[in-house]
Amino acid sequence: MHDETASLVTRLLAQRWLPRDDVQARKALLDEAFREDLDRRLEAVGLELREHPYAAYIGLAVARRSERAVFGGSDSWISNTMQLDRDGVALLVVIWALIVLPKRQRQVERQEVEAAASQSQMFAEEKPIPRDPTISPVIAERTLLADFAEKLGGKTRVNFNLGTLNRLGFIVRRKGEVAEGPLLDLAFDYERTARRILDGALGDLLADAATRAANAPADEGDDEPLYDTETDPEATDDV
């Protein structure tokens, strides 16, 4: 007899993420009995399903009750299980803040606009949460280096860590730009992390970078912005 729960877990372990419109992923998100069995079996081995209504992918994560055993099992507390150095984790946080925070704002705003429009329709259907890839901002690598390389180990280290984050599935590098990868929106707990970033020191750094980008004169023949908003002309990327 085919064990669909085991099949889904195996695929997630092997592939590390699945799109939420995958047949088994949809079943995990929509079938209550299937989800209960999945959560129970993951909990038995110290894992949990990582998903968010606004994220386009699902994955696996260490369960909260197992964090101490996994991250605190050595002489010092480790920050991740992917052998990322401290500057690599810091770069991941910066990229997450520059892409996911404004993306979430766009998603919420679009959802609110669509909800308001549907109120005037007698038989309006509930609109799905917008997860179109074009809703995510894109970061120019050269401006990411200009704004943060000095604080994140230098240009060589940042370029090295960008390659690592690309290989791990957090980002996608293409033609000098950094775009969202499948795991970026699952990297951190949005509800726990977003406010800490906005209210903390990183919030000041991001604000300074945005101010410098807005005030800097454009180079002749070069109109590339710090954070590409061409994918959504009506959206702003202020964080």
Tab-separated table of C-alpha atoms in Angstrom:
chain	number	residue	atom	x	y	z
A	1	MET	CA	0.000	0.000	0.000
A	2	HIS	CA	1.349	3.398	-1.005
A	3	ASP	CA	2.202	5.587	1.990
A	4	GLU	CA	1.561	9.098	0.679
A	5	THR	CA	2.670	10.785	3.890
A	6	ALA	CA	6.029	9.009	3.776
A	7	SER	CA	6.333	9.881	0.105
A	8	LEU	CA	5.825	13.585	0.793
A	9	VAL	CA	8.352	13.599	3.642
A	10	THR	CA	10.912	11.769	1.501
A	11	ARG	CA	10.450	14.226	-1.348
A	12	LEU	CA	10.849	17.194	0.996
A	13	LEU	CA	14.011	15.712	2.503
A	14	ALA	CA	15.460	14.964	-0.924
A	15	GLN	CA	14.371	18.090	-2.798
A	16	ARG	CA	14.306	20.459	0.238
A	17	TRP	CA	11.250	22.354	-1.028
A	18	LEU	CA	8.100	21.810	-3.073
A	19	PRO	CA	5.780	24.347	-4.698
A	20	ARG	CA	2.543	24.646	-2.767
A	21	ASP	CA	0.574	23.754	-5.907
A	22	ASP	CA	2.249	20.309	-5.973
A	23	VAL	CA	-0.444	17.627	-5.544
A	24	GLN	CA	0.938	16.250	-2.273
A	25	ALA	CA	1.819	19.700	-0.968
A	26	ARG	CA	-1.755	20.866	-1.591
A	27	LYS	CA	-3.038	17.809	0.233
A	28	ALA	CA	-0.847	18.647	3.228
A	29	LEU	CA	-2.219	22.187	3.269
A	30	LEU	CA	-5.885	21.392	2.641
A	31	ASP	CA	-6.587	17.871	3.920
A	32	GLU	CA	-6.944	18.070	7.718
A	33	ALA	CA	-6.561	14.327	8.352
A	34	PHE	CA	-3.528	14.089	6.094
A	35	ARG	CA	-1.942	17.127	7.764
A	36	GLU	CA	-2.504	15.671	11.236
A	37	ASP	CA	-0.774	12.436	10.222
A	38	LEU	CA	2.059	14.400	8.601
A	39	ASP	CA	2.585	16.624	11.664
A	40	ARG	CA	2.508	13.609	13.995
A	41	ARG	CA	5.126	11.710	12.040
A	42	LEU	CA	7.372	14.740	11.610
A	43	GLU	CA	7.105	15.535	15.314
A	44	ALA	CA	8.264	12.009	16.141
A	45	VAL	CA	11.632	12.768	14.507
A	46	GLY	CA	11.981	16.378	15.661
A	47	LEU	CA	10.850	18.095	12.466
A	48	GLU	CA	7.933	20.258	11.398
A	49	LEU	CA	6.390	21.412	8.140
A	50	ARG	CA	7.526	24.936	7.295
A	51	GLU	CA	4.875	26.810	5.342
A	52	HIS	CA	3.322	30.244	5.289
A	53	PRO	CA	0.098	31.330	3.582
A	54	TYR	CA	2.035	33.982	1.624
A	55	ALA	CA	4.929	31.687	0.614
A	56	ALA	CA	4.918	29.886	-2.734
A	57	TYR	CA	6.804	26.845	-1.412
A	58	ILE	CA	6.807	24.488	1.560
A	59	GLY	CA	9.742	22.816	3.287
A	60	LEU	CA	10.895	21.128	6.479
A	61	ALA	CA	12.458	22.699	9.567
A	62	VAL	CA	13.773	21.632	12.941
A	63	ALA	CA	10.875	21.632	15.419
A	64	ARG	CA	11.034	24.202	18.196
A	65	ARG	CA	11.338	21.558	20.916
A	66	SER	CA	14.346	20.031	19.111
A	67	GLU	CA	16.264	23.258	18.563
A	68	ARG	CA	18.434	22.946	21.652
A	69	ALA	CA	19.479	19.400	20.768
A	70	VAL	CA	20.357	20.404	17.202
A	71	PHE	CA	21.742	23.923	17.556
A	72	GLY	CA	23.122	23.653	21.088
A	73	GLY	CA	24.607	20.180	20.855
A	74	SER	CA	28.217	21.349	20.508
A	75	ASP	CA	30.425	23.535	22.693
A	76	SER	CA	28.735	26.664	21.328
A	77	TRP	CA	25.289	27.423	19.972
A	78	ILE	CA	25.247	27.231	16.172
A	79	SER	CA	23.060	29.540	14.110
A	80	ASN	CA	22.211	27.196	11.239
A	81	THR	CA	22.609	23.640	9.944
A	82	MET	CA	23.971	24.616	6.517
A	83	GLN	CA	27.509	25.553	7.559
A	84	LEU	CA	26.896	29.216	6.825
A	85	ASP	CA	29.416	31.490	8.517
A	86	ARG	CA	28.249	34.475	10.518
A	87	ASP	CA	28.646	36.863	7.585
A	88	GLY	CA	26.662	34.472	5.377
A	89	VAL	CA	23.786	34.425	7.852
A	90	ALA	CA	23.952	38.225	8.121
A	91	LEU	CA	23.763	38.546	4.332
A	92	LEU	CA	20.780	36.190	4.284
A	93	VAL	CA	19.002	38.368	6.861
A	94	VAL	CA	19.710	41.505	4.794
A	95	ILE	CA	18.430	39.922	1.577
A	96	TRP	CA	15.366	38.543	3.378
A	97	ALA	CA	14.614	42.021	4.690
A	98	LEU	CA	15.099	43.658	1.272
A	99	ILE	CA	12.951	41.145	-0.624
A	100	VAL	CA	10.458	39.449	1.691
A	101	LEU	CA	9.396	42.460	3.779
A	102	PRO	CA	8.373	44.641	0.802
A	103	LYS	CA	6.936	41.582	-0.967
A	104	ARG	CA	4.710	40.854	2.015
A	105	GLN	CA	3.558	44.471	2.060
A	106	ARG	CA	2.617	44.218	-1.616
A	107	GLN	CA	0.768	40.955	-1.040
A	108	VAL	CA	-1.244	42.367	1.842
A	109	GLU	CA	-2.053	45.568	-0.056
A	110	ARG	CA	-3.188	43.689	-3.161
A	111	GLN	CA	-5.293	41.359	-1.054
A	112	GLU	CA	-6.944	44.335	0.651
A	113	VAL	CA	-7.634	46.039	-2.692
A	114	GLU	CA	-9.154	42.859	-4.146
A	115	ALA	CA	-11.230	42.306	-1.010
A	116	ALA	CA	-12.563	45.862	-1.160
A	117	ALA	CA	-13.437	45.466	-4.830
A	118	SER	CA	-15.234	42.158	-4.234
A	119	GLN	CA	-17.507	43.709	-1.592
A	120	SER	CA	-19.423	45.461	-4.346
A	121	GLN	CA	-20.090	42.164	-6.133
A	122	MET	CA	-23.025	40.099	-4.962
A	123	PHE	CA	-21.491	36.720	-5.839
A	124	ALA	CA	-17.797	37.523	-5.594
A	125	GLU	CA	-15.424	34.614	-5.072
A	126	GLU	CA	-12.674	34.766	-2.493
A	127	LYS	CA	-9.419	35.729	-4.210
A	128	PRO	CA	-6.308	33.619	-3.569
A	129	ILE	CA	-3.339	35.217	-1.838
A	130	PRO	CA	-1.112	36.759	-4.543
A	131	ARG	CA	2.094	34.735	-4.902
A	132	ASP	CA	3.138	35.784	-8.399
A	133	PRO	CA	6.985	35.803	-8.596
A	134	THR	CA	6.846	39.287	-10.139
A	135	ILE	CA	5.564	40.634	-6.837
A	136	SER	CA	9.013	40.137	-5.272
A	137	PRO	CA	11.575	42.946	-5.562
A	138	VAL	CA	14.896	42.271	-7.260
A	139	ILE	CA	18.196	43.589	-5.877
A	140	ALA	CA	21.069	44.740	-8.078
A	141	GLU	CA	24.235	42.978	-6.891
A	142	ARG	CA	26.452	46.011	-7.439
A	143	THR	CA	24.326	48.177	-5.191
A	144	LEU	CA	24.009	45.428	-2.597
A	145	LEU	CA	27.807	45.351	-2.522
A	146	ALA	CA	28.041	49.132	-2.355
A	147	ASP	CA	25.671	49.392	0.590
A	148	PHE	CA	26.587	46.347	2.678
A	149	ALA	CA	29.935	44.830	1.606
A	150	GLU	CA	31.888	46.864	4.139
A	151	LYS	CA	29.706	45.548	6.963
A	152	LEU	CA	29.545	41.953	5.719
A	153	GLY	CA	33.187	40.997	5.264
A	154	GLY	CA	34.072	42.787	2.031
A	155	LYS	CA	33.123	42.294	-1.616
A	156	THR	CA	34.945	38.978	-1.969
A	157	ARG	CA	33.103	37.460	1.004
A	158	VAL	CA	29.752	38.834	-0.137
A	159	ASN	CA	30.240	37.391	-3.622
A	160	PHE	CA	31.236	34.049	-2.106
A	161	ASN	CA	28.195	34.039	0.195
A	162	LEU	CA	25.880	35.027	-2.658
A	163	GLY	CA	27.064	31.924	-4.501
A	164	THR	CA	26.430	29.800	-1.409
A	165	LEU	CA	22.934	31.226	-0.850
A	166	ASN	CA	22.164	30.652	-4.521
A	167	ARG	CA	23.297	27.019	-4.280
A	168	LEU	CA	21.202	26.455	-1.140
A	169	GLY	CA	18.041	27.778	-2.804
A	170	PHE	CA	17.599	30.995	-0.821
A	171	ILE	CA	18.240	33.272	-3.793
A	172	VAL	CA	18.507	33.152	-7.563
A	173	ARG	CA	21.354	35.064	-9.218
A	174	ARG	CA	20.841	36.201	-12.775
A	175	LYS	CA	22.575	38.863	-14.847
A	176	GLY	CA	23.934	40.791	-11.887
A	177	GLU	CA	20.696	40.673	-9.917
A	178	VAL	CA	19.524	38.828	-6.812
A	179	ALA	CA	15.973	37.457	-6.896
A	180	GLU	CA	13.964	35.421	-4.413
A	181	GLY	CA	14.713	31.707	-4.265
A	182	PRO	CA	12.312	28.950	-3.153
A	183	LEU	CA	13.522	28.905	0.475
A	184	LEU	CA	13.893	32.629	1.135
A	185	ASP	CA	10.330	33.203	2.363
A	186	LEU	CA	10.692	30.154	4.627
A	187	ALA	CA	14.093	31.097	6.048
A	188	PHE	CA	12.716	33.003	9.038
A	189	ASP	CA	9.470	33.190	10.959
A	190	TYR	CA	7.956	36.363	9.520
A	191	GLU	CA	5.825	37.170	12.564
A	192	ARG	CA	8.827	36.864	14.922
A	193	THR	CA	11.508	38.376	12.702
A	194	ALA	CA	9.967	41.240	10.740
A	195	ARG	CA	9.361	43.558	13.676
A	196	ARG	CA	12.786	42.838	15.173
A	197	ILE	CA	14.411	43.885	11.905
A	198	LEU	CA	12.286	46.978	11.406
A	199	ASP	CA	12.779	48.139	14.991
A	200	GLY	CA	16.426	47.090	15.312
A	201	ALA	CA	19.767	48.226	13.996
A	202	LEU	CA	19.234	46.583	10.613
A	203	GLY	CA	16.154	48.732	10.122
A	204	ASP	CA	18.371	51.821	10.415
A	205	LEU	CA	20.890	50.401	7.929
A	206	LEU	CA	18.160	49.596	5.415
A	207	ALA	CA	16.665	53.065	5.815
A	208	ASP	CA	20.081	54.656	5.284
A	209	ALA	CA	20.659	52.566	2.164
A	210	ALA	CA	17.268	53.517	0.743
A	211	THR	CA	17.935	57.206	1.486
A	212	ARG	CA	21.344	57.093	-0.225
A	213	ALA	CA	19.833	55.383	-3.257
A	214	ALA	CA	17.097	57.997	-3.507
A	215	ASN	CA	19.491	60.940	-3.170
A	216	ALA	CA	22.391	59.651	-5.253
A	217	PRO	CA	22.652	61.157	-8.761
A	218	ALA	CA	22.156	58.573	-11.485
A	219	ASP	CA	25.266	57.618	-13.453
A	220	GLU	CA	25.213	58.681	-17.074
A	221	GLY	CA	23.524	55.964	-19.097
A	222	ASP	CA	22.769	53.983	-15.970
A	223	ASP	CA	19.276	54.091	-14.531
A	224	GLU	CA	19.335	50.797	-12.632
A	225	PRO	CA	17.654	51.236	-9.221
A	226	LEU	CA	18.827	49.775	-5.921
A	227	TYR	CA	15.702	47.668	-5.593
A	228	ASP	CA	14.011	46.927	-8.885
A	229	THR	CA	10.341	47.969	-8.790
A	230	GLU	CA	9.639	47.438	-12.482
A	231	THR	CA	7.771	44.249	-11.634
A	232	ASP	CA	5.181	46.306	-9.782
A	233	PRO	CA	5.267	49.989	-10.761
A	234	GLU	CA	2.645	50.930	-8.162
A	235	ALA	CA	4.516	49.348	-5.274
A	236	THR	CA	7.198	50.915	-3.115
A	237	ASP	CA	10.027	49.057	-1.454
A	238	ASP	CA	10.334	51.146	1.678
A	239	VAL	CA	11.164	49.014	4.699
